[in-house]
Amino acid sequence: MPAAIATLNTPYRDAHAALDALCSIRKAEGLSPNTIALYRNILQPFLREYPEFLQNPRAAILPFISEPEKEWSRFTRIKVLKVFCRFLVEEGIFEDTPMKNIKCTVPGKRKDIPALEDVKAFLDALDLSRYGERRLYAMFLLALDTGLRRGELCGLKVEDFDDHALLLTVRPETSKTRTGRTVPVSPQVGREVKRFIGLRLPEWRSSWMFPTETGGQLNPSVFGYQIRRVSDRIGERMKIHGLRHLCATEFLRNTGNIALTAALLGHASISTTAKFYEHLDVHDLQAAHGKAAVVSGVLENRRRRKA
């Protein structure tokens, strides 16, 4: 006999209604649609599988978060359940969060970073005589150069690119953190983006930088599908988020500046950047230290004064 769904002595009918309220409130606060969709994708199946959640939350949570084999899947479930349970406490449904003492550590990112050889193989596999693959070529280079997210790339407009100053503006409404930023573009990538913009048909009257074949906005899911299709062609899975981490890793290695790396990525906090790039090792530390060491400059000035 299936367990009865607990009802709430609150304005909410049940846990599903509380989830609807959470999503509505976060949407009004400007949270990314992708994040809200993630809440629903995780919590709706959870509430269906564990209808007794409100009566015995801990007994429902523990098997749910330990079920996935993949570390990132477990992390995502824990993170979303922490948000939901904190909301239920704030709304007076729980006295205290049932997620207490459950860790939410970001898994390492090294395995998600593609090798440069694989990136080159992906680009070489593109047929630049076809509009869709020429668009993919330009977007791929821009992702590698700037670390933009998939949704940010698809949300770019022509006016966002200053081809003289080689600066690109990411609009707040396309950013995961809902905060706009301006990022630099290398001359080579800037030329490729400018060339691609020149391919757009005037009759489209489209403001999008990377429009569809009819001038409309490119859907991030369609963009992801096109990347998977080319990945299957070369036999090596490639993701835009992997390029984002590759861009950031090389940027951090070459600058040794985590604050600048956070600004490039659009992270709300430097601590987020630090967690994602824990894979940098002592050799990276040595290289950055060699570039930034203050002592070498002091001693060099001293030698010049003595000479």
PDB file of C-alpha atoms in Angstrom:
ATOM      1  CA  MET A   1       0.000   0.000   0.000  1.00  0.00           C
ATOM      2  CA  PRO A   2       1.603   3.335  -1.027  1.00  0.00           C
ATOM      3  CA  ALA A   3       2.421   5.805   1.689  1.00  0.00           C
ATOM      4  CA  ALA A   4       0.004   8.675   2.121  1.00  0.00           C
ATOM      5  CA  ILE A   5       1.215  12.082   1.033  1.00  0.00           C
ATOM      6  CA  ALA A   6       1.497  14.296   4.084  1.00  0.00           C
ATOM      7  CA  THR A   7      -0.420  17.545   4.030  1.00  0.00           C
ATOM      8  CA  LEU A   8       0.906  20.717   5.589  1.00  0.00           C
ATOM      9  CA  ASN A   9      -0.554  22.927   8.259  1.00  0.00           C
ATOM     10  CA  THR A  10       0.689  25.939   6.287  1.00  0.00           C
ATOM     11  CA  PRO A  11      -0.443  27.934   3.253  1.00  0.00           C
ATOM     12  CA  TYR A  12       1.023  25.070   1.181  1.00  0.00           C
ATOM     13  CA  ARG A  13      -1.075  22.030   0.388  1.00  0.00           C
ATOM     14  CA  ASP A  14       1.853  19.602   0.305  1.00  0.00           C
ATOM     15  CA  ALA A  15       5.576  19.392  -0.516  1.00  0.00           C
ATOM     16  CA  HIS A  16       4.898  19.775  -4.257  1.00  0.00           C
ATOM     17  CA  ALA A  17       3.098  23.065  -3.581  1.00  0.00           C
ATOM     18  CA  ALA A  18       6.048  24.214  -1.466  1.00  0.00           C
ATOM     19  CA  LEU A  19       8.372  23.408  -4.370  1.00  0.00           C
ATOM     20  CA  ASP A  20       6.169  25.475  -6.701  1.00  0.00           C
ATOM     21  CA  ALA A  21       6.386  28.365  -4.243  1.00  0.00           C
ATOM     22  CA  LEU A  22      10.184  28.078  -4.004  1.00  0.00           C
ATOM     23  CA  CYS A  23      10.530  28.169  -7.791  1.00  0.00           C
ATOM     24  CA  SER A  24       8.147  31.137  -8.102  1.00  0.00           C
ATOM     25  CA  ILE A  25       9.985  33.137  -5.454  1.00  0.00           C
ATOM     26  CA  ARG A  26      13.417  32.408  -6.917  1.00  0.00           C
ATOM     27  CA  LYS A  27      12.186  33.311 -10.397  1.00  0.00           C
ATOM     28  CA  ALA A  28      10.917  36.653  -9.081  1.00  0.00           C
ATOM     29  CA  GLU A  29      14.329  37.205  -7.470  1.00  0.00           C
ATOM     30  CA  GLY A  30      15.991  36.733 -10.873  1.00  0.00           C
ATOM     31  CA  LEU A  31      17.443  33.243 -10.488  1.00  0.00           C
ATOM     32  CA  SER A  32      18.547  31.605 -13.751  1.00  0.00           C
ATOM     33  CA  PRO A  33      15.818  29.583 -15.537  1.00  0.00           C
ATOM     34  CA  ASN A  34      18.324  26.740 -15.840  1.00  0.00           C
ATOM     35  CA  THR A  35      18.780  26.645 -12.058  1.00  0.00           C
ATOM     36  CA  ILE A  36      15.031  26.665 -11.465  1.00  0.00           C
ATOM     37  CA  ALA A  37      14.659  23.824 -13.982  1.00  0.00           C
ATOM     38  CA  LEU A  38      17.383  21.935 -12.083  1.00  0.00           C
ATOM     39  CA  TYR A  39      15.399  22.301  -8.847  1.00  0.00           C
ATOM     40  CA  ARG A  40      12.352  20.773 -10.495  1.00  0.00           C
ATOM     41  CA  ASN A  41      14.300  18.021 -12.276  1.00  0.00           C
ATOM     42  CA  ILE A  42      15.806  16.881  -8.961  1.00  0.00           C
ATOM     43  CA  LEU A  43      12.958  17.487  -6.515  1.00  0.00           C
ATOM     44  CA  GLN A  44       9.879  16.388  -8.447  1.00  0.00           C
ATOM     45  CA  PRO A  45      11.100  12.775  -8.903  1.00  0.00           C
ATOM     46  CA  PHE A  46      12.333  12.793  -5.295  1.00  0.00           C
ATOM     47  CA  LEU A  47       8.923  13.811  -3.922  1.00  0.00           C
ATOM     48  CA  ARG A  48       7.175  11.209  -6.076  1.00  0.00           C
ATOM     49  CA  GLU A  49       9.549   8.458  -4.931  1.00  0.00           C
ATOM     50  CA  TYR A  50       9.400   9.464  -1.266  1.00  0.00           C
ATOM     51  CA  PRO A  51       5.873  10.735  -0.519  1.00  0.00           C
ATOM     52  CA  GLU A  52       6.616  10.324   3.213  1.00  0.00           C
ATOM     53  CA  PHE A  53       9.358  12.984   3.015  1.00  0.00           C
ATOM     54  CA  LEU A  54       7.572  15.500   5.256  1.00  0.00           C
ATOM     55  CA  GLN A  55       6.792  12.894   7.901  1.00  0.00           C
ATOM     56  CA  ASN A  56      10.277  11.355   8.024  1.00  0.00           C
ATOM     57  CA  PRO A  57      12.614  13.557   5.960  1.00  0.00           C
ATOM     58  CA  ARG A  58      15.924  12.014   6.988  1.00  0.00           C
ATOM     59  CA  ALA A  59      14.770   8.505   6.037  1.00  0.00           C
ATOM     60  CA  ALA A  60      13.856   9.790   2.558  1.00  0.00           C
ATOM     61  CA  ILE A  61      16.935  11.948   2.017  1.00  0.00           C
ATOM     62  CA  LEU A  62      19.698   9.472   2.876  1.00  0.00           C
ATOM     63  CA  PRO A  63      18.903   6.747   0.292  1.00  0.00           C
ATOM     64  CA  PHE A  64      18.166   9.391  -2.354  1.00  0.00           C
ATOM     65  CA  ILE A  65      21.511  11.188  -2.059  1.00  0.00           C
ATOM     66  CA  SER A  66      23.552   7.974  -1.785  1.00  0.00           C
ATOM     67  CA  GLU A  67      21.921   6.259  -4.772  1.00  0.00           C
ATOM     68  CA  PRO A  68      23.853   7.761  -7.742  1.00  0.00           C
ATOM     69  CA  GLU A  69      27.159   6.193  -8.718  1.00  0.00           C
ATOM     70  CA  LYS A  70      28.545   9.431 -10.125  1.00  0.00           C
ATOM     71  CA  GLU A  71      30.074  11.872  -7.668  1.00  0.00           C
ATOM     72  CA  TRP A  72      28.631  14.921  -9.436  1.00  0.00           C
ATOM     73  CA  SER A  73      25.104  13.447  -9.361  1.00  0.00           C
ATOM     74  CA  ARG A  74      25.350  12.947  -5.598  1.00  0.00           C
ATOM     75  CA  PHE A  75      26.724  16.464  -5.151  1.00  0.00           C
ATOM     76  CA  THR A  76      23.866  17.978  -7.196  1.00  0.00           C
ATOM     77  CA  ARG A  77      21.189  16.134  -5.220  1.00  0.00           C
ATOM     78  CA  ILE A  78      22.697  17.261  -1.908  1.00  0.00           C
ATOM     79  CA  LYS A  79      23.031  20.863  -3.061  1.00  0.00           C
ATOM     80  CA  VAL A  80      19.419  21.101  -4.293  1.00  0.00           C
ATOM     81  CA  LEU A  81      17.985  19.359  -1.222  1.00  0.00           C
ATOM     82  CA  LYS A  82      19.882  21.791   1.020  1.00  0.00           C
ATOM     83  CA  VAL A  83      18.207  24.695  -0.777  1.00  0.00           C
ATOM     84  CA  PHE A  84      14.755  23.097  -0.523  1.00  0.00           C
ATOM     85  CA  CYS A  85      15.085  22.123   3.147  1.00  0.00           C
ATOM     86  CA  ARG A  86      16.393  25.574   4.068  1.00  0.00           C
ATOM     87  CA  PHE A  87      13.321  27.050   2.340  1.00  0.00           C
ATOM     88  CA  LEU A  88      11.037  24.702   4.306  1.00  0.00           C
ATOM     89  CA  VAL A  89      12.640  25.876   7.550  1.00  0.00           C
ATOM     90  CA  GLU A  90      12.198  29.526   6.557  1.00  0.00           C
ATOM     91  CA  GLU A  91       8.540  28.870   5.783  1.00  0.00           C
ATOM     92  CA  GLY A  92       7.954  27.211   9.150  1.00  0.00           C
ATOM     93  CA  ILE A  93       7.351  23.722   7.747  1.00  0.00           C
ATOM     94  CA  PHE A  94      10.444  22.233   9.430  1.00  0.00           C
ATOM     95  CA  GLU A  95      11.824  23.403  12.764  1.00  0.00           C
ATOM     96  CA  ASP A  96      15.339  22.535  11.660  1.00  0.00           C
ATOM     97  CA  THR A  97      16.916  21.330   8.426  1.00  0.00           C
ATOM     98  CA  PRO A  98      17.156  17.545   8.006  1.00  0.00           C
ATOM     99  CA  MET A  99      20.294  18.136   5.911  1.00  0.00           C
ATOM    100  CA  LYS A 100      22.395  18.891   8.988  1.00  0.00           C
ATOM    101  CA  ASN A 101      25.879  17.284   8.933  1.00  0.00           C
ATOM    102  CA  ILE A 102      25.514  16.216   5.286  1.00  0.00           C
ATOM    103  CA  LYS A 103      28.553  17.563   3.425  1.00  0.00           C
ATOM    104  CA  CYS A 104      28.279  19.319   0.084  1.00  0.00           C
ATOM    105  CA  THR A 105      31.845  19.383  -1.256  1.00  0.00           C
ATOM    106  CA  VAL A 106      32.375  20.288  -4.907  1.00  0.00           C
ATOM    107  CA  PRO A 107      33.979  17.320  -6.720  1.00  0.00           C
ATOM    108  CA  GLY A 108      37.271  17.845  -8.536  1.00  0.00           C
ATOM    109  CA  LYS A 109      37.090  19.218 -12.060  1.00  0.00           C
ATOM    110  CA  ARG A 110      40.262  17.817 -13.647  1.00  0.00           C
ATOM    111  CA  LYS A 111      38.482  15.040 -15.543  1.00  0.00           C
ATOM    112  CA  ASP A 112      36.197  17.589 -17.235  1.00  0.00           C
ATOM    113  CA  ILE A 113      39.074  19.518 -18.815  1.00  0.00           C
ATOM    114  CA  PRO A 114      39.723  18.440 -22.418  1.00  0.00           C
ATOM    115  CA  ALA A 115      43.211  17.952 -23.782  1.00  0.00           C
ATOM    116  CA  LEU A 116      44.417  20.568 -26.265  1.00  0.00           C
ATOM    117  CA  GLU A 117      44.881  17.797 -28.842  1.00  0.00           C
ATOM    118  CA  ASP A 118      41.200  16.885 -28.544  1.00  0.00           C
ATOM    119  CA  VAL A 119      40.173  20.533 -28.933  1.00  0.00           C
ATOM    120  CA  LYS A 120      42.254  20.772 -32.116  1.00  0.00           C
ATOM    121  CA  ALA A 121      40.742  17.515 -33.427  1.00  0.00           C
ATOM    122  CA  PHE A 122      37.245  18.883 -32.807  1.00  0.00           C
ATOM    123  CA  LEU A 123      37.971  22.102 -34.715  1.00  0.00           C
ATOM    124  CA  ASP A 124      39.630  20.195 -37.567  1.00  0.00           C
ATOM    125  CA  ALA A 125      36.534  17.986 -37.906  1.00  0.00           C
ATOM    126  CA  LEU A 126      34.259  20.949 -38.663  1.00  0.00           C
ATOM    127  CA  ASP A 127      33.131  21.620 -42.223  1.00  0.00           C
ATOM    128  CA  LEU A 128      33.467  25.400 -42.444  1.00  0.00           C
ATOM    129  CA  SER A 129      31.592  25.518 -45.749  1.00  0.00           C
ATOM    130  CA  ARG A 130      28.390  24.764 -43.805  1.00  0.00           C
ATOM    131  CA  TYR A 131      26.785  27.629 -41.903  1.00  0.00           C
ATOM    132  CA  GLY A 132      25.970  25.613 -38.770  1.00  0.00           C
ATOM    133  CA  GLU A 133      29.503  24.286 -38.394  1.00  0.00           C
ATOM    134  CA  ARG A 134      31.073  27.662 -39.153  1.00  0.00           C
ATOM    135  CA  ARG A 135      28.920  29.075 -36.354  1.00  0.00           C
ATOM    136  CA  LEU A 136      30.043  26.233 -34.082  1.00  0.00           C
ATOM    137  CA  TYR A 137      33.678  26.994 -34.972  1.00  0.00           C
ATOM    138  CA  ALA A 138      33.347  30.651 -33.968  1.00  0.00           C
ATOM    139  CA  MET A 139      31.423  29.855 -30.769  1.00  0.00           C
ATOM    140  CA  PHE A 140      33.900  27.143 -29.805  1.00  0.00           C
ATOM    141  CA  LEU A 141      36.858  29.504 -30.192  1.00  0.00           C
ATOM    142  CA  LEU A 142      35.061  32.212 -28.233  1.00  0.00           C
ATOM    143  CA  ALA A 143      34.267  29.776 -25.402  1.00  0.00           C
ATOM    144  CA  LEU A 144      37.890  28.682 -25.261  1.00  0.00           C
ATOM    145  CA  ASP A 145      39.082  32.303 -25.290  1.00  0.00           C
ATOM    146  CA  THR A 146      36.681  33.791 -22.731  1.00  0.00           C
ATOM    147  CA  GLY A 147      35.262  30.928 -20.653  1.00  0.00           C
ATOM    148  CA  LEU A 148      31.667  31.917 -21.421  1.00  0.00           C
ATOM    149  CA  ARG A 149      28.898  29.494 -20.467  1.00  0.00           C
ATOM    150  CA  ARG A 150      26.669  27.887 -23.088  1.00  0.00           C
ATOM    151  CA  GLY A 151      23.688  30.136 -22.317  1.00  0.00           C
ATOM    152  CA  GLU A 152      25.873  33.235 -22.331  1.00  0.00           C
ATOM    153  CA  LEU A 153      27.202  32.385 -25.794  1.00  0.00           C
ATOM    154  CA  CYS A 154      23.709  31.837 -27.197  1.00  0.00           C
ATOM    155  CA  GLY A 155      22.501  35.083 -25.616  1.00  0.00           C
ATOM    156  CA  LEU A 156      25.138  37.316 -27.215  1.00  0.00           C
ATOM    157  CA  LYS A 157      24.019  40.116 -29.544  1.00  0.00           C
ATOM    158  CA  VAL A 158      26.095  41.840 -32.213  1.00  0.00           C
ATOM    159  CA  GLU A 159      26.136  45.079 -30.240  1.00  0.00           C
ATOM    160  CA  ASP A 160      27.742  43.260 -27.303  1.00  0.00           C
ATOM    161  CA  PHE A 161      31.028  42.965 -29.213  1.00  0.00           C
ATOM    162  CA  ASP A 162      33.373  45.948 -29.449  1.00  0.00           C
ATOM    163  CA  ASP A 163      35.668  44.836 -32.264  1.00  0.00           C
ATOM    164  CA  HIS A 164      37.916  47.889 -31.846  1.00  0.00           C
ATOM    165  CA  ALA A 165      38.587  47.512 -28.131  1.00  0.00           C
ATOM    166  CA  LEU A 166      38.253  43.699 -28.400  1.00  0.00           C
ATOM    167  CA  LEU A 167      35.811  43.588 -25.492  1.00  0.00           C
ATOM    168  CA  LEU A 168      32.686  41.467 -25.104  1.00  0.00           C
ATOM    169  CA  THR A 169      29.773  42.369 -22.830  1.00  0.00           C
ATOM    170  CA  VAL A 170      27.866  39.540 -21.141  1.00  0.00           C
ATOM    171  CA  ARG A 171      24.359  40.710 -20.320  1.00  0.00           C
ATOM    172  CA  PRO A 172      23.018  40.129 -16.781  1.00  0.00           C
ATOM    173  CA  GLU A 173      19.933  38.307 -18.058  1.00  0.00           C
ATOM    174  CA  THR A 174      22.063  35.647 -19.761  1.00  0.00           C
ATOM    175  CA  SER A 175      24.455  35.113 -16.846  1.00  0.00           C
ATOM    176  CA  LYS A 176      23.955  32.358 -14.277  1.00  0.00           C
ATOM    177  CA  THR A 177      24.616  34.829 -11.453  1.00  0.00           C
ATOM    178  CA  ARG A 178      22.443  37.531 -13.066  1.00  0.00           C
ATOM    179  CA  THR A 179      25.436  39.869 -13.021  1.00  0.00           C
ATOM    180  CA  GLY A 180      26.807  41.360 -16.209  1.00  0.00           C
ATOM    181  CA  ARG A 181      30.514  41.517 -16.985  1.00  0.00           C
ATOM    182  CA  THR A 182      32.920  42.588 -19.699  1.00  0.00           C
ATOM    183  CA  VAL A 183      35.626  40.205 -20.884  1.00  0.00           C
ATOM    184  CA  PRO A 184      38.564  40.651 -23.277  1.00  0.00           C
ATOM    185  CA  VAL A 185      38.782  38.811 -26.592  1.00  0.00           C
ATOM    186  CA  SER A 186      42.056  37.862 -28.256  1.00  0.00           C
ATOM    187  CA  PRO A 187      42.760  39.412 -31.703  1.00  0.00           C
ATOM    188  CA  GLN A 188      42.609  36.034 -33.513  1.00  0.00           C
ATOM    189  CA  VAL A 189      39.235  35.134 -32.029  1.00  0.00           C
ATOM    190  CA  GLY A 190      37.988  38.683 -32.528  1.00  0.00           C
ATOM    191  CA  ARG A 191      38.742  38.428 -36.253  1.00  0.00           C
ATOM    192  CA  GLU A 192      36.904  35.083 -36.507  1.00  0.00           C
ATOM    193  CA  VAL A 193      33.830  36.451 -34.708  1.00  0.00           C
ATOM    194  CA  LYS A 194      33.824  39.514 -36.974  1.00  0.00           C
ATOM    195  CA  ARG A 195      34.083  37.288 -40.063  1.00  0.00           C
ATOM    196  CA  PHE A 196      31.181  35.167 -38.867  1.00  0.00           C
ATOM    197  CA  ILE A 197      29.013  38.222 -38.178  1.00  0.00           C
ATOM    198  CA  GLY A 198      29.621  39.202 -41.817  1.00  0.00           C
ATOM    199  CA  LEU A 199      27.981  35.947 -42.979  1.00  0.00           C
ATOM    200  CA  ARG A 200      24.569  36.879 -41.569  1.00  0.00           C
ATOM    201  CA  LEU A 201      21.893  37.559 -44.186  1.00  0.00           C
ATOM    202  CA  PRO A 202      20.500  41.135 -44.136  1.00  0.00           C
ATOM    203  CA  GLU A 203      16.920  39.891 -44.557  1.00  0.00           C
ATOM    204  CA  TRP A 204      17.139  38.135 -41.201  1.00  0.00           C
ATOM    205  CA  ARG A 205      17.281  41.518 -39.419  1.00  0.00           C
ATOM    206  CA  SER A 206      18.617  39.580 -36.476  1.00  0.00           C
ATOM    207  CA  SER A 207      20.404  41.107 -33.504  1.00  0.00           C
ATOM    208  CA  TRP A 208      21.827  37.771 -32.327  1.00  0.00           C
ATOM    209  CA  MET A 209      25.552  37.243 -32.754  1.00  0.00           C
ATOM    210  CA  PHE A 210      25.158  33.511 -33.439  1.00  0.00           C
ATOM    211  CA  PRO A 211      21.662  33.115 -34.911  1.00  0.00           C
ATOM    212  CA  THR A 212      19.985  30.018 -36.281  1.00  0.00           C
ATOM    213  CA  GLU A 213      19.713  29.361 -40.017  1.00  0.00           C
ATOM    214  CA  THR A 214      16.569  31.531 -40.034  1.00  0.00           C
ATOM    215  CA  GLY A 215      17.915  34.387 -37.918  1.00  0.00           C
ATOM    216  CA  GLY A 216      16.372  33.393 -34.578  1.00  0.00           C
ATOM    217  CA  GLN A 217      18.105  32.871 -31.250  1.00  0.00           C
ATOM    218  CA  LEU A 218      20.063  29.642 -30.979  1.00  0.00           C
ATOM    219  CA  ASN A 219      18.732  27.411 -28.186  1.00  0.00           C
ATOM    220  CA  PRO A 220      21.469  26.260 -25.759  1.00  0.00           C
ATOM    221  CA  SER A 221      20.122  22.687 -25.938  1.00  0.00           C
ATOM    222  CA  VAL A 222      20.418  22.695 -29.742  1.00  0.00           C
ATOM    223  CA  PHE A 223      23.922  24.108 -29.386  1.00  0.00           C
ATOM    224  CA  GLY A 224      24.790  21.252 -27.017  1.00  0.00           C
ATOM    225  CA  TYR A 225      23.350  18.678 -29.413  1.00  0.00           C
ATOM    226  CA  GLN A 226      25.507  20.015 -32.260  1.00  0.00           C
ATOM    227  CA  ILE A 227      28.609  19.692 -30.089  1.00  0.00           C
ATOM    228  CA  ARG A 228      27.708  16.086 -29.232  1.00  0.00           C
ATOM    229  CA  ARG A 229      27.192  15.278 -32.908  1.00  0.00           C
ATOM    230  CA  VAL A 230      30.686  16.473 -33.828  1.00  0.00           C
ATOM    231  CA  SER A 231      32.093  14.761 -30.723  1.00  0.00           C
ATOM    232  CA  ASP A 232      30.673  11.462 -31.950  1.00  0.00           C
ATOM    233  CA  ARG A 233      32.392  12.111 -35.273  1.00  0.00           C
ATOM    234  CA  ILE A 234      35.846  12.313 -33.669  1.00  0.00           C
ATOM    235  CA  GLY A 235      35.148   9.753 -30.952  1.00  0.00           C
ATOM    236  CA  GLU A 236      35.902  12.142 -28.076  1.00  0.00           C
ATOM    237  CA  ARG A 237      33.201  13.794 -25.984  1.00  0.00           C
ATOM    238  CA  MET A 238      33.522  17.568 -25.844  1.00  0.00           C
ATOM    239  CA  LYS A 239      31.516  20.031 -23.733  1.00  0.00           C
ATOM    240  CA  ILE A 240      31.427  23.823 -23.611  1.00  0.00           C
ATOM    241  CA  HIS A 241      31.778  23.663 -19.827  1.00  0.00           C
ATOM    242  CA  GLY A 242      35.001  21.712 -20.337  1.00  0.00           C
ATOM    243  CA  LEU A 243      36.303  24.557 -22.504  1.00  0.00           C
ATOM    244  CA  ARG A 244      35.319  26.981 -19.752  1.00  0.00           C
ATOM    245  CA  HIS A 245      37.488  25.089 -17.277  1.00  0.00           C
ATOM    246  CA  LEU A 246      40.331  24.758 -19.759  1.00  0.00           C
ATOM    247  CA  CYS A 247      40.239  28.517 -20.401  1.00  0.00           C
ATOM    248  CA  ALA A 248      40.187  29.299 -16.680  1.00  0.00           C
ATOM    249  CA  THR A 249      42.921  26.805 -15.817  1.00  0.00           C
ATOM    250  CA  GLU A 250      45.326  28.248 -18.391  1.00  0.00           C
ATOM    251  CA  PHE A 251      44.396  31.799 -17.402  1.00  0.00           C
ATOM    252  CA  LEU A 252      45.051  31.018 -13.741  1.00  0.00           C
ATOM    253  CA  ARG A 253      48.316  29.260 -14.558  1.00  0.00           C
ATOM    254  CA  ASN A 254      49.589  32.204 -16.581  1.00  0.00           C
ATOM    255  CA  THR A 255      48.462  34.965 -14.226  1.00  0.00           C
ATOM    256  CA  GLY A 256      48.503  33.288 -10.817  1.00  0.00           C
ATOM    257  CA  ASN A 257      45.625  35.660 -10.012  1.00  0.00           C
ATOM    258  CA  ILE A 258      42.476  33.967  -8.741  1.00  0.00           C
ATOM    259  CA  ALA A 259      40.581  37.270  -8.421  1.00  0.00           C
ATOM    260  CA  LEU A 260      41.065  38.023 -12.132  1.00  0.00           C
ATOM    261  CA  THR A 261      40.089  34.436 -12.981  1.00  0.00           C
ATOM    262  CA  ALA A 262      36.875  34.806 -10.972  1.00  0.00           C
ATOM    263  CA  ALA A 263      36.106  38.053 -12.812  1.00  0.00           C
ATOM    264  CA  LEU A 264      36.682  36.375 -16.180  1.00  0.00           C
ATOM    265  CA  LEU A 265      34.339  33.490 -15.327  1.00  0.00           C
ATOM    266  CA  GLY A 266      31.667  35.633 -13.715  1.00  0.00           C
ATOM    267  CA  HIS A 267      31.818  33.766 -10.409  1.00  0.00           C
ATOM    268  CA  ALA A 268      29.945  35.510  -7.612  1.00  0.00           C
ATOM    269  CA  SER A 269      32.671  34.579  -5.127  1.00  0.00           C
ATOM    270  CA  ILE A 270      36.397  33.890  -5.318  1.00  0.00           C
ATOM    271  CA  SER A 271      35.789  30.849  -3.105  1.00  0.00           C
ATOM    272  CA  THR A 272      33.790  29.297  -5.954  1.00  0.00           C
ATOM    273  CA  THR A 273      36.756  29.687  -8.288  1.00  0.00           C
ATOM    274  CA  ALA A 274      39.103  28.241  -5.690  1.00  0.00           C
ATOM    275  CA  LYS A 275      36.982  25.102  -5.251  1.00  0.00           C
ATOM    276  CA  PHE A 276      36.762  24.482  -8.966  1.00  0.00           C
ATOM    277  CA  TYR A 277      40.494  24.691  -9.581  1.00  0.00           C
ATOM    278  CA  GLU A 278      41.924  22.697  -6.685  1.00  0.00           C
ATOM    279  CA  HIS A 279      43.582  20.421  -9.286  1.00  0.00           C
ATOM    280  CA  LEU A 280      46.355  22.954  -9.913  1.00  0.00           C
ATOM    281  CA  ASP A 281      49.473  21.433  -8.364  1.00  0.00           C
ATOM    282  CA  VAL A 282      52.837  22.423  -6.929  1.00  0.00           C
ATOM    283  CA  HIS A 283      54.331  22.875 -10.409  1.00  0.00           C
ATOM    284  CA  ASP A 284      51.685  25.501 -11.162  1.00  0.00           C
ATOM    285  CA  LEU A 285      52.493  27.128  -7.832  1.00  0.00           C
ATOM    286  CA  GLN A 286      56.184  27.183  -8.676  1.00  0.00           C
ATOM    287  CA  ALA A 287      55.559  28.732 -12.101  1.00  0.00           C
ATOM    288  CA  ALA A 288      53.289  31.454 -10.716  1.00  0.00           C
ATOM    289  CA  HIS A 289      55.709  32.117  -7.870  1.00  0.00           C
ATOM    290  CA  GLY A 290      58.581  32.516 -10.339  1.00  0.00           C
ATOM    291  CA  LYS A 291      56.652  35.141 -12.287  1.00  0.00           C
ATOM    292  CA  ALA A 292      55.402  37.045  -9.263  1.00  0.00           C
ATOM    293  CA  ALA A 293      58.224  36.644  -6.726  1.00  0.00           C
ATOM    294  CA  VAL A 294      58.954  40.005  -5.091  1.00  0.00           C
ATOM    295  CA  VAL A 295      62.386  38.980  -3.801  1.00  0.00           C
ATOM    296  CA  SER A 296      63.883  38.601  -7.281  1.00  0.00           C
ATOM    297  CA  GLY A 297      62.918  42.161  -8.140  1.00  0.00           C
ATOM    298  CA  VAL A 298      64.338  43.517  -4.882  1.00  0.00           C
ATOM    299  CA  LEU A 299      67.659  41.721  -5.366  1.00  0.00           C
ATOM    300  CA  GLU A 300      67.881  42.826  -9.003  1.00  0.00           C
ATOM    301  CA  ASN A 301      67.467  46.467  -7.976  1.00  0.00           C
ATOM    302  CA  ARG A 302      70.123  45.955  -5.312  1.00  0.00           C
ATOM    303  CA  ARG A 303      72.593  44.535  -7.868  1.00  0.00           C
ATOM    304  CA  ARG A 304      71.976  47.500 -10.183  1.00  0.00           C
ATOM    305  CA  ARG A 305      72.708  49.987  -7.413  1.00  0.00           C
ATOM    306  CA  LYS A 306      76.002  48.203  -6.621  1.00  0.00           C
ATOM    307  CA  ALA A 307      77.096  48.015 -10.258  1.00  0.00           C
TER     308      ALA A 307
END
